[in-house]
Amino acid sequence: MSETSSSCLTLGRIAATLGVSDIARASSLYRSVFGLKKVFENGNPVGFVILQKDDAELHLTLQKNYKAPPFNQAHIMVSDAAVALRACEDNKLRIVKRLQNKDYGLRAFVFEDPDGNRIDVGQAI
């Protein structure tokens, strides 16, 4: 497809998929930290879950021997980054980059989930 023809496409939802080694633990964590709700699961045992809240959607996929890559896996926009940071700290998540006001108009931090997935959290300022 050429750039010209693709420029007239309308895009729908795009959702990050995180690999996890324990889908129940990961699902519980993202529900606790961000208030996401499970809207879909598949498999027996469960190997895939979709979590959703407001306009956000996160997919979790069970991967045996999962090893997270050394870069941010997803970016989540929130209404209050300080509240999100406290929720991460309350859940004993590792903070990779502390909360800062960035020169590109976001107040942001990065946390790491128990599987090593790095998530960038930002608030427009």
PDB file of C-alpha atoms in Angstrom:
ATOM      1  CA  MET A   1       0.000   0.000   0.000  1.00  0.00           C
ATOM      2  CA  SER A   2       1.425   3.378  -0.901  1.00  0.00           C
ATOM      3  CA  GLU A   3       1.660   6.269   1.546  1.00  0.00           C
ATOM      4  CA  THR A   4      -0.909   8.183  -0.482  1.00  0.00           C
ATOM      5  CA  SER A   5      -3.548   5.475  -0.236  1.00  0.00           C
ATOM      6  CA  SER A   6      -2.873   4.752   3.438  1.00  0.00           C
ATOM      7  CA  SER A   7      -3.173   8.414   4.414  1.00  0.00           C
ATOM      8  CA  CYS A   8      -6.937   8.266   3.832  1.00  0.00           C
ATOM      9  CA  LEU A   9      -7.418   5.319   6.202  1.00  0.00           C
ATOM     10  CA  THR A  10      -9.352   5.898   9.390  1.00  0.00           C
ATOM     11  CA  LEU A  11      -7.813   4.016  12.301  1.00  0.00           C
ATOM     12  CA  GLY A  12      -9.749   2.361  15.062  1.00  0.00           C
ATOM     13  CA  ARG A  13      -8.583   1.184  18.436  1.00  0.00           C
ATOM     14  CA  ILE A  14      -5.052  -0.044  18.933  1.00  0.00           C
ATOM     15  CA  ALA A  15      -4.199  -1.840  22.135  1.00  0.00           C
ATOM     16  CA  ALA A  16      -0.916  -2.915  23.674  1.00  0.00           C
ATOM     17  CA  THR A  17      -0.426  -6.625  24.371  1.00  0.00           C
ATOM     18  CA  LEU A  18       1.857  -7.508  27.252  1.00  0.00           C
ATOM     19  CA  GLY A  19       3.389 -10.906  27.712  1.00  0.00           C
ATOM     20  CA  VAL A  20       3.123 -12.168  31.279  1.00  0.00           C
ATOM     21  CA  SER A  21       4.246 -15.272  33.135  1.00  0.00           C
ATOM     22  CA  ASP A  22       1.260 -15.332  35.522  1.00  0.00           C
ATOM     23  CA  ILE A  23      -1.942 -14.011  33.974  1.00  0.00           C
ATOM     24  CA  ALA A  24      -3.950 -14.002  37.224  1.00  0.00           C
ATOM     25  CA  ARG A  25      -1.265 -11.975  39.036  1.00  0.00           C
ATOM     26  CA  ALA A  26      -0.885  -9.506  36.139  1.00  0.00           C
ATOM     27  CA  SER A  27      -4.630  -9.104  35.701  1.00  0.00           C
ATOM     28  CA  SER A  28      -5.087  -8.457  39.418  1.00  0.00           C
ATOM     29  CA  LEU A  29      -2.237  -5.943  39.456  1.00  0.00           C
ATOM     30  CA  TYR A  30      -3.514  -3.842  36.539  1.00  0.00           C
ATOM     31  CA  ARG A  31      -7.018  -3.928  37.996  1.00  0.00           C
ATOM     32  CA  SER A  32      -5.675  -2.727  41.358  1.00  0.00           C
ATOM     33  CA  VAL A  33      -3.350  -0.002  40.042  1.00  0.00           C
ATOM     34  CA  PHE A  34      -5.502   1.477  37.272  1.00  0.00           C
ATOM     35  CA  GLY A  35      -9.020   0.247  38.032  1.00  0.00           C
ATOM     36  CA  LEU A  36      -9.172  -1.724  34.789  1.00  0.00           C
ATOM     37  CA  LYS A  37     -11.964  -4.303  34.477  1.00  0.00           C
ATOM     38  CA  LYS A  38     -11.710  -7.682  32.796  1.00  0.00           C
ATOM     39  CA  VAL A  39     -13.977  -7.645  29.736  1.00  0.00           C
ATOM     40  CA  PHE A  40     -12.750 -10.797  27.973  1.00  0.00           C
ATOM     41  CA  GLU A  41     -10.761 -13.945  28.670  1.00  0.00           C
ATOM     42  CA  ASN A  42      -9.930 -16.937  26.533  1.00  0.00           C
ATOM     43  CA  GLY A  43      -8.546 -20.411  27.089  1.00  0.00           C
ATOM     44  CA  ASN A  44      -8.681 -23.150  29.667  1.00  0.00           C
ATOM     45  CA  PRO A  45      -6.534 -22.439  31.541  1.00  0.00           C
ATOM     46  CA  VAL A  46      -6.896 -18.738  30.740  1.00  0.00           C
ATOM     47  CA  GLY A  47      -4.145 -17.619  28.379  1.00  0.00           C
ATOM     48  CA  PHE A  48      -5.454 -14.263  27.172  1.00  0.00           C
ATOM     49  CA  VAL A  49      -7.269 -11.414  28.943  1.00  0.00           C
ATOM     50  CA  ILE A  50      -8.539  -8.013  27.847  1.00  0.00           C
ATOM     51  CA  LEU A  51      -8.733  -5.305  30.519  1.00  0.00           C
ATOM     52  CA  GLN A  52     -10.528  -2.023  29.910  1.00  0.00           C
ATOM     53  CA  LYS A  53     -11.366   1.307  31.541  1.00  0.00           C
ATOM     54  CA  ASP A  54     -12.604   4.457  29.841  1.00  0.00           C
ATOM     55  CA  ASP A  55     -10.717   4.673  26.505  1.00  0.00           C
ATOM     56  CA  ALA A  56      -7.869   2.424  27.666  1.00  0.00           C
ATOM     57  CA  GLU A  57      -7.548  -1.227  26.732  1.00  0.00           C
ATOM     58  CA  LEU A  58      -4.751  -3.590  27.741  1.00  0.00           C
ATOM     59  CA  HIS A  59      -4.302  -7.147  26.480  1.00  0.00           C
ATOM     60  CA  LEU A  60      -2.413  -9.716  28.537  1.00  0.00           C
ATOM     61  CA  THR A  61      -1.113 -12.927  26.993  1.00  0.00           C
ATOM     62  CA  LEU A  62       0.324 -15.818  28.970  1.00  0.00           C
ATOM     63  CA  GLN A  63       3.825 -16.683  27.742  1.00  0.00           C
ATOM     64  CA  LYS A  64       5.803 -19.546  29.215  1.00  0.00           C
ATOM     65  CA  ASN A  65       9.307 -18.359  30.214  1.00  0.00           C
ATOM     66  CA  TYR A  66       8.423 -14.753  29.329  1.00  0.00           C
ATOM     67  CA  LYS A  67      11.250 -12.203  29.369  1.00  0.00           C
ATOM     68  CA  ALA A  68      10.306  -8.557  28.891  1.00  0.00           C
ATOM     69  CA  PRO A  69      12.251  -6.433  26.414  1.00  0.00           C
ATOM     70  CA  PRO A  70      14.495  -3.630  27.745  1.00  0.00           C
ATOM     71  CA  PHE A  71      12.251  -0.813  26.470  1.00  0.00           C
ATOM     72  CA  ASN A  72       8.846   0.635  27.316  1.00  0.00           C
ATOM     73  CA  GLN A  73       6.041  -1.679  26.235  1.00  0.00           C
ATOM     74  CA  ALA A  74       3.120   0.743  26.479  1.00  0.00           C
ATOM     75  CA  HIS A  75       2.183   4.310  27.289  1.00  0.00           C
ATOM     76  CA  ILE A  76      -0.851   5.144  29.410  1.00  0.00           C
ATOM     77  CA  MET A  77      -2.331   8.641  29.584  1.00  0.00           C
ATOM     78  CA  VAL A  78      -3.945   9.436  32.939  1.00  0.00           C
ATOM     79  CA  SER A  79      -5.760  12.410  34.461  1.00  0.00           C
ATOM     80  CA  ASP A  80      -3.344  12.603  37.433  1.00  0.00           C
ATOM     81  CA  ALA A  81       0.166  11.149  37.222  1.00  0.00           C
ATOM     82  CA  ALA A  82       0.830  11.658  40.934  1.00  0.00           C
ATOM     83  CA  VAL A  83      -2.196   9.518  41.848  1.00  0.00           C
ATOM     84  CA  ALA A  84      -1.055   6.826  39.389  1.00  0.00           C
ATOM     85  CA  LEU A  85       2.448   6.926  40.857  1.00  0.00           C
ATOM     86  CA  ARG A  86       1.071   6.455  44.390  1.00  0.00           C
ATOM     87  CA  ALA A  87      -0.970   3.462  43.178  1.00  0.00           C
ATOM     88  CA  CYS A  88       2.176   1.942  41.664  1.00  0.00           C
ATOM     89  CA  GLU A  89       4.139   2.545  44.860  1.00  0.00           C
ATOM     90  CA  ASP A  90       1.293   1.138  46.993  1.00  0.00           C
ATOM     91  CA  ASN A  91       1.495  -2.034  44.875  1.00  0.00           C
ATOM     92  CA  LYS A  92       5.276  -2.157  45.401  1.00  0.00           C
ATOM     93  CA  LEU A  93       6.099  -1.710  41.714  1.00  0.00           C
ATOM     94  CA  ARG A  94       9.598  -0.670  40.723  1.00  0.00           C
ATOM     95  CA  ILE A  95       9.734   2.956  39.546  1.00  0.00           C
ATOM     96  CA  VAL A  96      12.201   3.052  36.648  1.00  0.00           C
ATOM     97  CA  LYS A  97      11.985   6.806  35.982  1.00  0.00           C
ATOM     98  CA  ARG A  98      10.705   9.187  38.636  1.00  0.00           C
ATOM     99  CA  LEU A  99       7.823  11.573  38.095  1.00  0.00           C
ATOM    100  CA  GLN A 100       8.975  14.608  36.106  1.00  0.00           C
ATOM    101  CA  ASN A 101       7.542  17.411  34.047  1.00  0.00           C
ATOM    102  CA  LYS A 102       8.868  16.839  30.533  1.00  0.00           C
ATOM    103  CA  ASP A 103       9.639  19.556  28.000  1.00  0.00           C
ATOM    104  CA  TYR A 104       7.222  17.901  25.560  1.00  0.00           C
ATOM    105  CA  GLY A 105       4.183  18.736  27.720  1.00  0.00           C
ATOM    106  CA  LEU A 106       3.739  15.654  29.882  1.00  0.00           C
ATOM    107  CA  ARG A 107       4.152  14.937  33.564  1.00  0.00           C
ATOM    108  CA  ALA A 108       5.409  11.360  33.376  1.00  0.00           C
ATOM    109  CA  PHE A 109       7.059   8.399  35.050  1.00  0.00           C
ATOM    110  CA  VAL A 110       7.905   4.808  34.107  1.00  0.00           C
ATOM    111  CA  PHE A 111       7.171   1.738  36.204  1.00  0.00           C
ATOM    112  CA  GLU A 112       7.993  -1.930  35.790  1.00  0.00           C
ATOM    113  CA  ASP A 113       5.467  -4.691  36.461  1.00  0.00           C
ATOM    114  CA  PRO A 114       6.455  -8.024  38.080  1.00  0.00           C
ATOM    115  CA  ASP A 115       7.247  -9.492  34.635  1.00  0.00           C
ATOM    116  CA  GLY A 116       9.613  -6.631  33.809  1.00  0.00           C
ATOM    117  CA  ASN A 117       7.260  -4.870  31.376  1.00  0.00           C
ATOM    118  CA  ARG A 118       8.016  -1.150  31.450  1.00  0.00           C
ATOM    119  CA  ILE A 119       5.004   1.119  31.230  1.00  0.00           C
ATOM    120  CA  ASP A 120       5.278   4.876  30.638  1.00  0.00           C
ATOM    121  CA  VAL A 121       2.537   6.834  32.414  1.00  0.00           C
ATOM    122  CA  GLY A 122       1.808  10.416  31.360  1.00  0.00           C
ATOM    123  CA  GLN A 123      -0.470  13.333  32.165  1.00  0.00           C
ATOM    124  CA  ALA A 124      -0.873  16.307  29.831  1.00  0.00           C
ATOM    125  CA  ILE A 125       0.298  19.575  31.443  1.00  0.00           C
TER     126      ILE A 125
END
